[in-house]
Structures are given as structure tokens and as C-alpha cells.
Amino acid sequence: GANAKARKYFAETADLCRNIENRHLLALALNNLGIIEKTEENFERAIDYFQQALEIQKDIGGRLGIASNLSNVGSTLDAQENFTQARKFHLEALAILREISHRWGVTLVLNSLANNSISLKDYDAAKKYLRESLPLSLEVASPPLTLTGLIQVAELLRLEGDSVGALELAAFVR
């Protein structure tokens, strides 16, 4: 299917980039291979690709690439339900994204941290991350990030016993 074609393409791209010594494009190809593996729930392989890309980005000083791969490792660890370890990667990515003023990336990672906090039953932390991510998602004009944040608010309402509020918000968001 589509993943097999994409895997072949990015594996060939990675080989080519190694041959021509283009480390930036190699890191991108490895990151894309990690995403493919994650979608197929091959989590260890995904993390391996993300870690390889992360090391290259560190070597070449690609701050956005470093943050992206840290976030990808975090989301993969979340998918494995390794929430405590995932949080460390998300926080490291967030710090870099703040340093480079990448507001869209900050919003994305704040949403990831909110979701991670919900999984850890740290609802106060989730609320803190959502209080920051929702207005920022509007500033960066990203409806998907805004909707994700609102769905997370509805989930928090439900978890805290406000089923009516959760349903009303969920109905509004849909």
C-alpha cells in the first residue's frame, strides 16, 4: 500500500543522502521513516529512526529538527503508554521551540503535553497547557490545533465529572 511505497521512497532517499553526504535531507528521510513506522505501530523502529535523525540534527545544529524529533519520540512513547518518559521529550522539545519562537510548534507540543498530562491523570497540568495552547492556536490560525485543544478540554470536563459540559463542548466542536 501507500506506506510500503513511502517506506521504499524514503529508504532510497536516505541511501542517496548518505552517498552524497547531505545530512540535512538524510535527517528528514529518517524522520519520515520514523513516522511511517509509528503509523504501523512499529514503535521501537520508529524511535530508532527518530533518534538517528535527532543525532544528525544535533550535529548540524538544526534546532527545529531537534525539537521535531524530540516531539516525535515523545508522541511515540505516549503511544506505547510510557507517559512519564514521553513527558521529558515533550518538555525538551517545548523549550527549544520557545527559544526559536516557533509558535505553531509550541502550540502542537502544548497540546501533546495536555494529552500526556490527561493520560497521567495530572489534570491541573493539562489545564495549564491548554490555557496556553488554545489562545496560541487561534493566533497561529490553526483550526486543527484549536479543535484538538477543545476536544481535550471536553475530555477533562468528562474526567472531572461534568458530563453535560463535556457533551455540550464536544457537540459544539464537531
PDB file of N, CA and C in Angstrom, residues 27-105:
ATOM      1  N   ALA A  27      18.426  13.404   7.563  1.00  0.00           N
ATOM      2  CA  ALA A  27      17.637  13.507   8.802  1.00  0.00           C
ATOM      3  C   ALA A  27      16.142  13.566   8.482  1.00  0.00           C
ATOM      4  N   LEU A  28      15.776  14.310   7.439  1.00  0.00           N
ATOM      5  CA  LEU A  28      14.360  14.385   7.052  1.00  0.00           C
ATOM      6  C   LEU A  28      13.841  13.023   6.589  1.00  0.00           C
ATOM      7  N   ALA A  29      14.637  12.311   5.807  1.00  0.00           N
ATOM      8  CA  ALA A  29      14.219  10.987   5.336  1.00  0.00           C
ATOM      9  C   ALA A  29      14.058  10.024   6.509  1.00  0.00           C
ATOM     10  N   LEU A  30      14.994  10.052   7.458  1.00  0.00           N
ATOM     11  CA  LEU A  30      14.900   9.184   8.633  1.00  0.00           C
ATOM     12  C   LEU A  30      13.675   9.533   9.474  1.00  0.00           C
ATOM     13  N   ASN A  31      13.406  10.832   9.614  1.00  0.00           N
ATOM     14  CA  ASN A  31      12.218  11.265  10.349  1.00  0.00           C
ATOM     15  C   ASN A  31      10.955  10.717   9.680  1.00  0.00           C
ATOM     16  N   ASN A  32      10.889  10.808   8.368  1.00  0.00           N
ATOM     17  CA  ASN A  32       9.720  10.294   7.643  1.00  0.00           C
ATOM     18  C   ASN A  32       9.597   8.781   7.778  1.00  0.00           C
ATOM     19  N   LEU A  33      10.717   8.077   7.777  1.00  0.00           N
ATOM     20  CA  LEU A  33      10.671   6.629   8.013  1.00  0.00           C
ATOM     21  C   LEU A  33      10.136   6.339   9.417  1.00  0.00           C
ATOM     22  N   GLY A  34      10.525   7.154  10.377  1.00  0.00           N
ATOM     23  CA  GLY A  34      10.007   7.002  11.739  1.00  0.00           C
ATOM     24  C   GLY A  34       8.505   7.199  11.801  1.00  0.00           C
ATOM     25  N   ILE A  35       8.021   8.182  11.085  1.00  0.00           N
ATOM     26  CA  ILE A  35       6.568   8.443  11.063  1.00  0.00           C
ATOM     27  C   ILE A  35       5.826   7.243  10.475  1.00  0.00           C
ATOM     28  N   ILE A  36       6.363   6.692   9.392  1.00  0.00           N
ATOM     29  CA  ILE A  36       5.732   5.510   8.776  1.00  0.00           C
ATOM     30  C   ILE A  36       5.699   4.359   9.772  1.00  0.00           C
ATOM     31  N   GLU A  37       6.817   4.105  10.432  1.00  0.00           N
ATOM     32  CA  GLU A  37       6.871   3.003  11.403  1.00  0.00           C
ATOM     33  C   GLU A  37       5.901   3.247  12.557  1.00  0.00           C
ATOM     34  N   LYS A  38       5.784   4.486  12.984  1.00  0.00           N
ATOM     35  CA  LYS A  38       4.858   4.789  14.079  1.00  0.00           C
ATOM     36  C   LYS A  38       3.418   4.507  13.658  1.00  0.00           C
ATOM     37  N   THR A  39       3.057   4.901  12.448  1.00  0.00           N
ATOM     38  CA  THR A  39       1.680   4.669  11.992  1.00  0.00           C
ATOM     39  C   THR A  39       1.358   3.180  11.921  1.00  0.00           C
ATOM     40  N   GLU A  40       2.386   2.365  11.713  1.00  0.00           N
ATOM     41  CA  GLU A  40       2.188   0.916  11.665  1.00  0.00           C
ATOM     42  C   GLU A  40       2.432   0.261  13.024  1.00  0.00           C
ATOM     43  N   GLU A  41       2.582   1.089  14.041  1.00  0.00           N
ATOM     44  CA  GLU A  41       2.789   0.638  15.423  1.00  0.00           C
ATOM     45  C   GLU A  41       4.062  -0.170  15.609  1.00  0.00           C
ATOM     46  N   ASN A  42       5.045   0.084  14.769  1.00  0.00           N
ATOM     47  CA  ASN A  42       6.395  -0.473  14.948  1.00  0.00           C
ATOM     48  C   ASN A  42       7.178   0.556  15.770  1.00  0.00           C
ATOM     49  N   PHE A  43       6.823   0.658  17.037  1.00  0.00           N
ATOM     50  CA  PHE A  43       7.287   1.777  17.860  1.00  0.00           C
ATOM     51  C   PHE A  43       8.796   1.797  18.079  1.00  0.00           C
ATOM     52  N   GLU A  44       9.389   0.648  18.307  1.00  0.00           N
ATOM     53  CA  GLU A  44      10.844   0.628  18.548  1.00  0.00           C
ATOM     54  C   GLU A  44      11.603   1.076  17.296  1.00  0.00           C
ATOM     55  N   ARG A  45      11.157   0.610  16.136  1.00  0.00           N
ATOM     56  CA  ARG A  45      11.796   1.036  14.878  1.00  0.00           C
ATOM     57  C   ARG A  45      11.584   2.527  14.660  1.00  0.00           C
ATOM     58  N   ALA A  46      10.386   3.013  14.979  1.00  0.00           N
ATOM     59  CA  ALA A  46      10.111   4.443  14.828  1.00  0.00           C
ATOM     60  C   ALA A  46      11.059   5.258  15.702  1.00  0.00           C
ATOM     61  N   ILE A  47      11.174   4.864  16.966  1.00  0.00           N
ATOM     62  CA  ILE A  47      12.059   5.602  17.876  1.00  0.00           C
ATOM     63  C   ILE A  47      13.494   5.552  17.382  1.00  0.00           C
ATOM     64  N   ASP A  48      13.919   4.412  16.851  1.00  0.00           N
ATOM     65  CA  ASP A  48      15.278   4.305  16.318  1.00  0.00           C
ATOM     66  C   ASP A  48      15.499   5.308  15.184  1.00  0.00           C
ATOM     67  N   TYR A  49      14.552   5.396  14.256  1.00  0.00           N
ATOM     68  CA  TYR A  49      14.686   6.373  13.165  1.00  0.00           C
ATOM     69  C   TYR A  49      14.691   7.804  13.705  1.00  0.00           C
ATOM     70  N   PHE A  50      13.780   8.099  14.636  1.00  0.00           N
ATOM     71  CA  PHE A  50      13.739   9.453  15.201  1.00  0.00           C
ATOM     72  C   PHE A  50      15.043   9.783  15.921  1.00  0.00           C
ATOM     73  N   GLN A  51      15.602   8.814  16.639  1.00  0.00           N
ATOM     74  CA  GLN A  51      16.857   9.042  17.366  1.00  0.00           C
ATOM     75  C   GLN A  51      18.012   9.280  16.390  1.00  0.00           C
ATOM     76  N   GLN A  52      18.040   8.517  15.289  1.00  0.00           N
ATOM     77  CA  GLN A  52      19.078   8.737  14.277  1.00  0.00           C
ATOM     78  C   GLN A  52      18.966  10.148  13.695  1.00  0.00           C
ATOM     79  N   ALA A  53      17.740  10.546  13.364  1.00  0.00           N
ATOM     80  CA  ALA A  53      17.518  11.889  12.814  1.00  0.00           C
ATOM     81  C   ALA A  53      17.876  12.953  13.849  1.00  0.00           C
ATOM     82  N   LEU A  54      17.540  12.699  15.101  1.00  0.00           N
ATOM     83  CA  LEU A  54      17.844  13.635  16.181  1.00  0.00           C
ATOM     84  C   LEU A  54      19.350  13.852  16.304  1.00  0.00           C
ATOM     85  N   GLU A  55      20.121  12.778  16.259  1.00  0.00           N
ATOM     86  CA  GLU A  55      21.582  12.905  16.364  1.00  0.00           C
ATOM     87  C   GLU A  55      22.154  13.726  15.215  1.00  0.00           C
ATOM     88  N   ILE A  56      21.641  13.498  14.018  1.00  0.00           N
ATOM     89  CA  ILE A  56      22.106  14.283  12.864  1.00  0.00           C
ATOM     90  C   ILE A  56      21.750  15.751  13.060  1.00  0.00           C
ATOM     91  N   GLN A  57      20.511  16.023  13.480  1.00  0.00           N
ATOM     92  CA  GLN A  57      20.094  17.411  13.683  1.00  0.00           C
ATOM     93  C   GLN A  57      20.955  18.086  14.749  1.00  0.00           C
ATOM     94  N   LYS A  58      21.318  17.349  15.796  1.00  0.00           N
ATOM     95  CA  LYS A  58      22.214  17.915  16.820  1.00  0.00           C
ATOM     96  C   LYS A  58      23.572  18.234  16.221  1.00  0.00           C
ATOM     97  N   ASP A  59      24.090  17.326  15.386  1.00  0.00           N
ATOM     98  CA  ASP A  59      25.399  17.538  14.758  1.00  0.00           C
ATOM     99  C   ASP A  59      25.408  18.757  13.844  1.00  0.00           C
ATOM    100  N   ILE A  60      24.301  18.968  13.116  1.00  0.00           N
ATOM    101  CA  ILE A  60      24.275  20.079  12.154  1.00  0.00           C
ATOM    102  C   ILE A  60      23.651  21.346  12.742  1.00  0.00           C
ATOM    103  N   GLY A  61      23.174  21.264  13.981  1.00  0.00           N
ATOM    104  CA  GLY A  61      22.621  22.451  14.636  1.00  0.00           C
ATOM    105  C   GLY A  61      21.226  22.832  14.193  1.00  0.00           C
ATOM    106  N   GLY A  62      20.453  21.862  13.728  1.00  0.00           N
ATOM    107  CA  GLY A  62      19.086  22.138  13.267  1.00  0.00           C
ATOM    108  C   GLY A  62      18.112  22.162  14.434  1.00  0.00           C
ATOM    109  N   ARG A  63      17.919  23.320  15.034  1.00  0.00           N
ATOM    110  CA  ARG A  63      17.103  23.423  16.251  1.00  0.00           C
ATOM    111  C   ARG A  63      15.654  22.961  16.023  1.00  0.00           C
ATOM    112  N   LEU A  64      15.047  23.374  14.916  1.00  0.00           N
ATOM    113  CA  LEU A  64      13.685  22.939  14.630  1.00  0.00           C
ATOM    114  C   LEU A  64      13.636  21.428  14.422  1.00  0.00           C
ATOM    115  N   GLY A  65      14.615  20.889  13.726  1.00  0.00           N
ATOM    116  CA  GLY A  65      14.692  19.446  13.522  1.00  0.00           C
ATOM    117  C   GLY A  65      14.892  18.690  14.833  1.00  0.00           C
ATOM    118  N   ILE A  66      15.692  19.252  15.717  1.00  0.00           N
ATOM    119  CA  ILE A  66      15.890  18.636  17.033  1.00  0.00           C
ATOM    120  C   ILE A  66      14.547  18.584  17.765  1.00  0.00           C
ATOM    121  N   ALA A  67      13.861  19.722  17.804  1.00  0.00           N
ATOM    122  CA  ALA A  67      12.572  19.786  18.504  1.00  0.00           C
ATOM    123  C   ALA A  67      11.559  18.832  17.877  1.00  0.00           C
ATOM    124  N   SER A  68      11.520  18.790  16.559  1.00  0.00           N
ATOM    125  CA  SER A  68      10.579  17.910  15.864  1.00  0.00           C
ATOM    126  C   SER A  68      10.817  16.450  16.222  1.00  0.00           C
ATOM    127  N   ASN A  69      12.063  16.028  16.214  1.00  0.00           N
ATOM    128  CA  ASN A  69      12.365  14.632  16.519  1.00  0.00           C
ATOM    129  C   ASN A  69      12.155  14.315  17.991  1.00  0.00           C
ATOM    130  N   LEU A  70      12.449  15.260  18.882  1.00  0.00           N
ATOM    131  CA  LEU A  70      12.150  15.052  20.299  1.00  0.00           C
ATOM    132  C   LEU A  70      10.647  14.862  20.495  1.00  0.00           C
ATOM    133  N   SER A  71       9.865  15.705  19.821  1.00  0.00           N
ATOM    134  CA  SER A  71       8.410  15.600  19.915  1.00  0.00           C
ATOM    135  C   SER A  71       7.922  14.273  19.349  1.00  0.00           C
ATOM    136  N   ASN A  72       8.508  13.838  18.242  1.00  0.00           N
ATOM    137  CA  ASN A  72       8.114  12.563  17.645  1.00  0.00           C
ATOM    138  C   ASN A  72       8.441  11.386  18.566  1.00  0.00           C
ATOM    139  N   VAL A  73       9.597  11.439  19.223  1.00  0.00           N
ATOM    140  CA  VAL A  73       9.921  10.380  20.195  1.00  0.00           C
ATOM    141  C   VAL A  73       8.889  10.421  21.324  1.00  0.00           C
ATOM    142  N   GLY A  74       8.577  11.628  21.806  1.00  0.00           N
ATOM    143  CA  GLY A  74       7.587  11.760  22.877  1.00  0.00           C
ATOM    144  C   GLY A  74       6.238  11.195  22.486  1.00  0.00           C
ATOM    145  N   SER A  75       5.761  11.513  21.299  1.00  0.00           N
ATOM    146  CA  SER A  75       4.441  11.018  20.891  1.00  0.00           C
ATOM    147  C   SER A  75       4.460   9.505  20.685  1.00  0.00           C
ATOM    148  N   THR A  76       5.606   8.968  20.261  1.00  0.00           N
ATOM    149  CA  THR A  76       5.715   7.520  20.106  1.00  0.00           C
ATOM    150  C   THR A  76       5.708   6.840  21.477  1.00  0.00           C
ATOM    151  N   LEU A  77       6.407   7.435  22.430  1.00  0.00           N
ATOM    152  CA  LEU A  77       6.381   6.900  23.796  1.00  0.00           C
ATOM    153  C   LEU A  77       4.976   6.996  24.384  1.00  0.00           C
ATOM    154  N   ASP A  78       4.256   8.081  24.081  1.00  0.00           N
ATOM    155  CA  ASP A  78       2.858   8.193  24.512  1.00  0.00           C
ATOM    156  C   ASP A  78       2.034   7.036  23.935  1.00  0.00           C
ATOM    157  N   ALA A  79       2.260   6.736  22.659  1.00  0.00           N
ATOM    158  CA  ALA A  79       1.517   5.652  22.012  1.00  0.00           C
ATOM    159  C   ALA A  79       1.828   4.303  22.666  1.00  0.00           C
ATOM    160  N   GLN A  80       3.003   4.184  23.253  1.00  0.00           N
ATOM    161  CA  GLN A  80       3.387   2.966  23.973  1.00  0.00           C
ATOM    162  C   GLN A  80       2.942   3.013  25.437  1.00  0.00           C
ATOM    163  N   GLU A  81       2.262   4.090  25.804  1.00  0.00           N
ATOM    164  CA  GLU A  81       1.807   4.318  27.178  1.00  0.00           C
ATOM    165  C   GLU A  81       2.962   4.467  28.164  1.00  0.00           C
ATOM    166  N   ASN A  82       4.081   4.964  27.675  1.00  0.00           N
ATOM    167  CA  ASN A  82       5.230   5.284  28.516  1.00  0.00           C
ATOM    168  C   ASN A  82       5.187   6.801  28.755  1.00  0.00           C
ATOM    169  N   PHE A  83       4.161   7.230  29.486  1.00  0.00           N
ATOM    170  CA  PHE A  83       3.818   8.641  29.595  1.00  0.00           C
ATOM    171  C   PHE A  83       4.861   9.467  30.336  1.00  0.00           C
ATOM    172  N   THR A  84       5.441   8.924  31.378  1.00  0.00           N
ATOM    173  CA  THR A  84       6.421   9.689  32.156  1.00  0.00           C
ATOM    174  C   THR A  84       7.655   9.986  31.312  1.00  0.00           C
ATOM    175  N   GLN A  85       8.152   8.991  30.603  1.00  0.00           N
ATOM    176  CA  GLN A  85       9.310   9.191  29.734  1.00  0.00           C
ATOM    177  C   GLN A  85       8.947  10.134  28.584  1.00  0.00           C
ATOM    178  N   ALA A  86       7.748   9.983  28.034  1.00  0.00           N
ATOM    179  CA  ALA A  86       7.307  10.829  26.919  1.00  0.00           C
ATOM    180  C   ALA A  86       7.317  12.302  27.327  1.00  0.00           C
ATOM    181  N   ARG A  87       6.839  12.578  28.540  1.00  0.00           N
ATOM    182  CA  ARG A  87       6.763  13.970  29.004  1.00  0.00           C
ATOM    183  C   ARG A  87       8.123  14.653  28.936  1.00  0.00           C
ATOM    184  N   LYS A  88       9.187  13.930  29.265  1.00  0.00           N
ATOM    185  CA  LYS A  88      10.536  14.513  29.235  1.00  0.00           C
ATOM    186  C   LYS A  88      10.887  14.985  27.820  1.00  0.00           C
ATOM    187  N   PHE A  89      10.555  14.169  26.831  1.00  0.00           N
ATOM    188  CA  PHE A  89      10.852  14.534  25.443  1.00  0.00           C
ATOM    189  C   PHE A  89      10.006  15.726  24.997  1.00  0.00           C
ATOM    190  N   HIS A  90       8.723  15.725  25.370  1.00  0.00           N
ATOM    191  CA  HIS A  90       7.857  16.848  25.010  1.00  0.00           C
ATOM    192  C   HIS A  90       8.371  18.153  25.635  1.00  0.00           C
ATOM    193  N   LEU A  91       8.770  18.091  26.894  1.00  0.00           N
ATOM    194  CA  LEU A  91       9.250  19.304  27.576  1.00  0.00           C
ATOM    195  C   LEU A  91      10.536  19.823  26.950  1.00  0.00           C
ATOM    196  N   GLU A  92      11.419  18.921  26.566  1.00  0.00           N
ATOM    197  CA  GLU A  92      12.657  19.346  25.911  1.00  0.00           C
ATOM    198  C   GLU A  92      12.354  19.987  24.553  1.00  0.00           C
ATOM    199  N   ALA A  93      11.427  19.393  23.811  1.00  0.00           N
ATOM    200  CA  ALA A  93      11.023  19.966  22.521  1.00  0.00           C
ATOM    201  C   ALA A  93      10.399  21.344  22.731  1.00  0.00           C
ATOM    202  N   LEU A  94       9.535  21.463  23.739  1.00  0.00           N
ATOM    203  CA  LEU A  94       8.870  22.732  24.020  1.00  0.00           C
ATOM    204  C   LEU A  94       9.880  23.832  24.322  1.00  0.00           C
ATOM    205  N   ALA A  95      10.890  23.520  25.118  1.00  0.00           N
ATOM    206  CA  ALA A  95      11.898  24.524  25.465  1.00  0.00           C
ATOM    207  C   ALA A  95      12.612  25.040  24.215  1.00  0.00           C
ATOM    208  N   ILE A  96      12.964  24.146  23.316  1.00  0.00           N
ATOM    209  CA  ILE A  96      13.644  24.558  22.083  1.00  0.00           C
ATOM    210  C   ILE A  96      12.714  25.392  21.212  1.00  0.00           C
ATOM    211  N   LEU A  97      11.478  24.944  21.061  1.00  0.00           N
ATOM    212  CA  LEU A  97      10.524  25.688  20.225  1.00  0.00           C
ATOM    213  C   LEU A  97      10.270  27.079  20.780  1.00  0.00           C
ATOM    214  N   ARG A  98      10.258  27.218  22.092  1.00  0.00           N
ATOM    215  CA  ARG A  98      10.119  28.550  22.693  1.00  0.00           C
ATOM    216  C   ARG A  98      11.354  29.404  22.380  1.00  0.00           C
ATOM    217  N   GLU A  99      12.541  28.802  22.491  1.00  0.00           N
ATOM    218  CA  GLU A  99      13.794  29.531  22.219  1.00  0.00           C
ATOM    219  C   GLU A  99      13.830  30.071  20.795  1.00  0.00           C
ATOM    220  N   ILE A 100      13.335  29.299  19.848  1.00  0.00           N
ATOM    221  CA  ILE A 100      13.399  29.727  18.442  1.00  0.00           C
ATOM    222  C   ILE A 100      12.112  30.429  17.996  1.00  0.00           C
ATOM    223  N   SER A 101      11.196  30.642  18.945  1.00  0.00           N
ATOM    224  CA  SER A 101       9.938  31.360  18.685  1.00  0.00           C
ATOM    225  C   SER A 101       9.110  30.712  17.579  1.00  0.00           C
ATOM    226  N   HIS A 102       9.028  29.402  17.605  1.00  0.00           N
ATOM    227  CA  HIS A 102       8.219  28.671  16.620  1.00  0.00           C
ATOM    228  C   HIS A 102       6.847  28.423  17.246  1.00  0.00           C
ATOM    229  N   ARG A 103       5.951  29.389  17.088  1.00  0.00           N
ATOM    230  CA  ARG A 103       4.676  29.378  17.801  1.00  0.00           C
ATOM    231  C   ARG A 103       3.767  28.214  17.409  1.00  0.00           C
ATOM    232  N   TRP A 104       3.750  27.837  16.143  1.00  0.00           N
ATOM    233  CA  TRP A 104       2.930  26.699  15.732  1.00  0.00           C
ATOM    234  C   TRP A 104       3.424  25.433  16.430  1.00  0.00           C
ATOM    235  N   GLY A 105       4.751  25.233  16.420  1.00  0.00           N
ATOM    236  CA  GLY A 105       5.329  24.076  17.088  1.00  0.00           C
ATOM    237  C   GLY A 105       5.066  24.080  18.585  1.00  0.00           C
TER     238      GLY A 105
END
